[in-house]
Amino acid sequence: MLIQPAAFAVIALLIAGGYFSFYTKKLTGAAAITGVICGTIIYTGAGYAGLALMAAFFLSGTFATVWGRNMKQQLDKPGDSVQRKPGQVLANAGVATVLSLLVMIFPEHRIVLLAMVAGSFASATADTLSSELGVLYGKRFYNCLSWKNENKGLDGVISLEGTLIGVAGAGLISFIYILFTGKDSHLFILIFAGFAGNLSDSVMGASLERRNFLSNDRVNFLSTLFAAGITLLLISVF
């Protein structure tokens, strides 16, 4: 089967984007390669819609990460960096990559699987924006399990403002999904899936991550998987 010229152009664009991310120190070299591989699989399975969803997550997440960086350096754990590693790429895009592979194997389920891809990215975007911007604009911070006041920046600590920013991030992913698919009936399903995935991330952060049972990358991966599952459940019901 011949590869279409457009596919070559997309792959070249992904490689260029990976190199630029490495050059500007947004990703390590290994993370840039991982991102290009994930992007190629997502594009091959989920098409331009999947590619746009991944790009929206990466660009909005990068913006949120560097925004107010000087202030956030006082809150970050030792060793945290703007430069992302392969595990962080897979934690946020791994579920979408696997789902895109499933689209290739089971093309008859493309519509549902693509919605699940969007659900996973809605969760990843909501989590990144709420955590990175919530510490800057939140007024009161609570442990998501005990609802007691705690210091911002701790695992599982949330704010109303950060949560709403996360919902807006999920809304951005939902809008892009609808733009490419026309499935406006999935709007609130994807927003809710993003919110639910973000909340599950906080719950796991306050419990399992604080006790060192799970790393942050594994928490992020499981939360995006949970959001994809919520998407499947709600689409099946409604």
Tab-separated table of C-alpha atoms in Angstrom, residues 19-110:
chain	number	residue	atom	x	y	z
A	19	TYR	CA	13.203	18.425	17.212
A	20	PHE	CA	11.908	21.910	18.064
A	21	SER	CA	10.634	20.660	21.441
A	22	PHE	CA	14.038	19.132	22.123
A	23	TYR	CA	15.903	22.224	20.907
A	24	THR	CA	13.830	24.524	23.117
A	25	LYS	CA	14.249	22.073	26.026
A	26	LYS	CA	10.549	21.290	26.344
A	27	LEU	CA	11.323	17.582	25.874
A	28	THR	CA	14.409	15.454	26.379
A	29	GLY	CA	15.783	13.717	23.300
A	30	ALA	CA	14.197	10.408	24.291
A	31	ALA	CA	10.906	12.148	25.077
A	32	ALA	CA	10.930	13.883	21.688
A	33	ILE	CA	11.404	10.524	19.927
A	34	THR	CA	8.637	9.003	22.056
A	35	GLY	CA	6.357	11.892	21.173
A	36	VAL	CA	7.023	11.498	17.441
A	37	ILE	CA	6.259	7.764	17.628
A	38	CYS	CA	3.047	8.363	19.600
A	39	GLY	CA	2.031	11.154	17.247
A	40	THR	CA	2.597	8.969	14.193
A	41	ILE	CA	0.487	6.156	15.642
A	42	ILE	CA	-2.262	8.565	16.715
A	43	TYR	CA	-2.325	10.159	13.262
A	44	THR	CA	-2.351	6.780	11.496
A	45	GLY	CA	-5.231	5.483	13.613
A	46	ALA	CA	-7.233	8.557	14.599
A	47	GLY	CA	-6.396	10.765	11.625
A	48	TYR	CA	-6.245	14.544	11.676
A	49	ALA	CA	-8.715	14.652	14.558
A	50	GLY	CA	-6.381	12.653	16.792
A	51	LEU	CA	-3.429	14.753	15.687
A	52	ALA	CA	-5.289	17.983	16.476
A	53	LEU	CA	-6.300	16.687	19.904
A	54	MET	CA	-2.715	15.754	20.727
A	55	ALA	CA	-1.437	19.122	19.490
A	56	ALA	CA	-4.036	21.002	21.555
A	57	PHE	CA	-3.029	19.107	24.675
A	58	PHE	CA	0.696	19.609	24.098
A	59	LEU	CA	0.475	23.312	23.248
A	60	SER	CA	-1.928	24.218	26.061
A	61	GLY	CA	0.026	22.095	28.527
A	62	THR	CA	3.337	23.660	27.515
A	63	PHE	CA	1.856	27.136	27.874
A	64	ALA	CA	0.428	26.313	31.304
A	65	THR	CA	3.717	24.813	32.449
A	66	VAL	CA	5.890	27.802	31.553
A	67	TRP	CA	3.312	30.395	32.659
A	68	GLY	CA	4.325	31.844	36.014
A	69	ARG	CA	7.292	29.467	36.195
A	70	ASN	CA	9.297	31.636	38.589
A	71	MET	CA	6.508	31.554	41.146
A	72	LYS	CA	5.910	27.830	40.701
A	73	GLN	CA	9.572	26.966	41.234
A	74	GLN	CA	9.027	27.626	44.915
A	75	LEU	CA	6.318	24.933	45.033
A	76	ASP	CA	7.721	22.208	42.775
A	77	LYS	CA	9.325	19.096	44.207
A	78	PRO	CA	13.124	18.923	43.933
A	79	GLY	CA	14.138	17.787	40.495
A	80	ASP	CA	10.963	18.857	38.712
A	81	SER	CA	11.655	20.486	35.361
A	82	VAL	CA	9.877	22.043	32.432
A	83	GLN	CA	11.703	19.528	30.236
A	84	ARG	CA	9.532	16.426	29.943
A	85	LYS	CA	10.822	12.843	29.925
A	86	PRO	CA	9.515	9.800	27.967
A	87	GLY	CA	7.492	8.562	30.934
A	88	GLN	CA	5.621	11.844	31.096
A	89	VAL	CA	4.833	11.679	27.380
A	90	LEU	CA	3.452	8.144	27.737
A	91	ALA	CA	1.597	9.066	30.923
A	92	ASN	CA	-0.441	11.639	29.019
A	93	ALA	CA	-0.560	10.236	25.478
A	94	GLY	CA	-0.088	6.511	26.079
A	95	VAL	CA	-3.788	5.688	26.366
A	96	ALA	CA	-4.601	7.680	23.219
A	97	THR	CA	-1.797	5.866	21.400
A	98	VAL	CA	-3.127	2.431	22.371
A	99	LEU	CA	-6.659	3.428	21.398
A	100	SER	CA	-5.399	4.652	18.027
A	101	LEU	CA	-3.757	1.267	17.485
A	102	LEU	CA	-7.115	-0.332	18.232
A	103	VAL	CA	-8.709	1.863	15.556
A	104	MET	CA	-6.361	0.271	13.028
A	105	ILE	CA	-7.253	-3.227	14.226
A	106	PHE	CA	-10.981	-2.612	14.650
A	107	PRO	CA	-11.896	0.157	12.170
A	108	GLU	CA	-15.596	-0.638	12.570
A	109	HIS	CA	-15.392	0.855	16.084
A	110	ARG	CA	-13.587	3.990	14.983
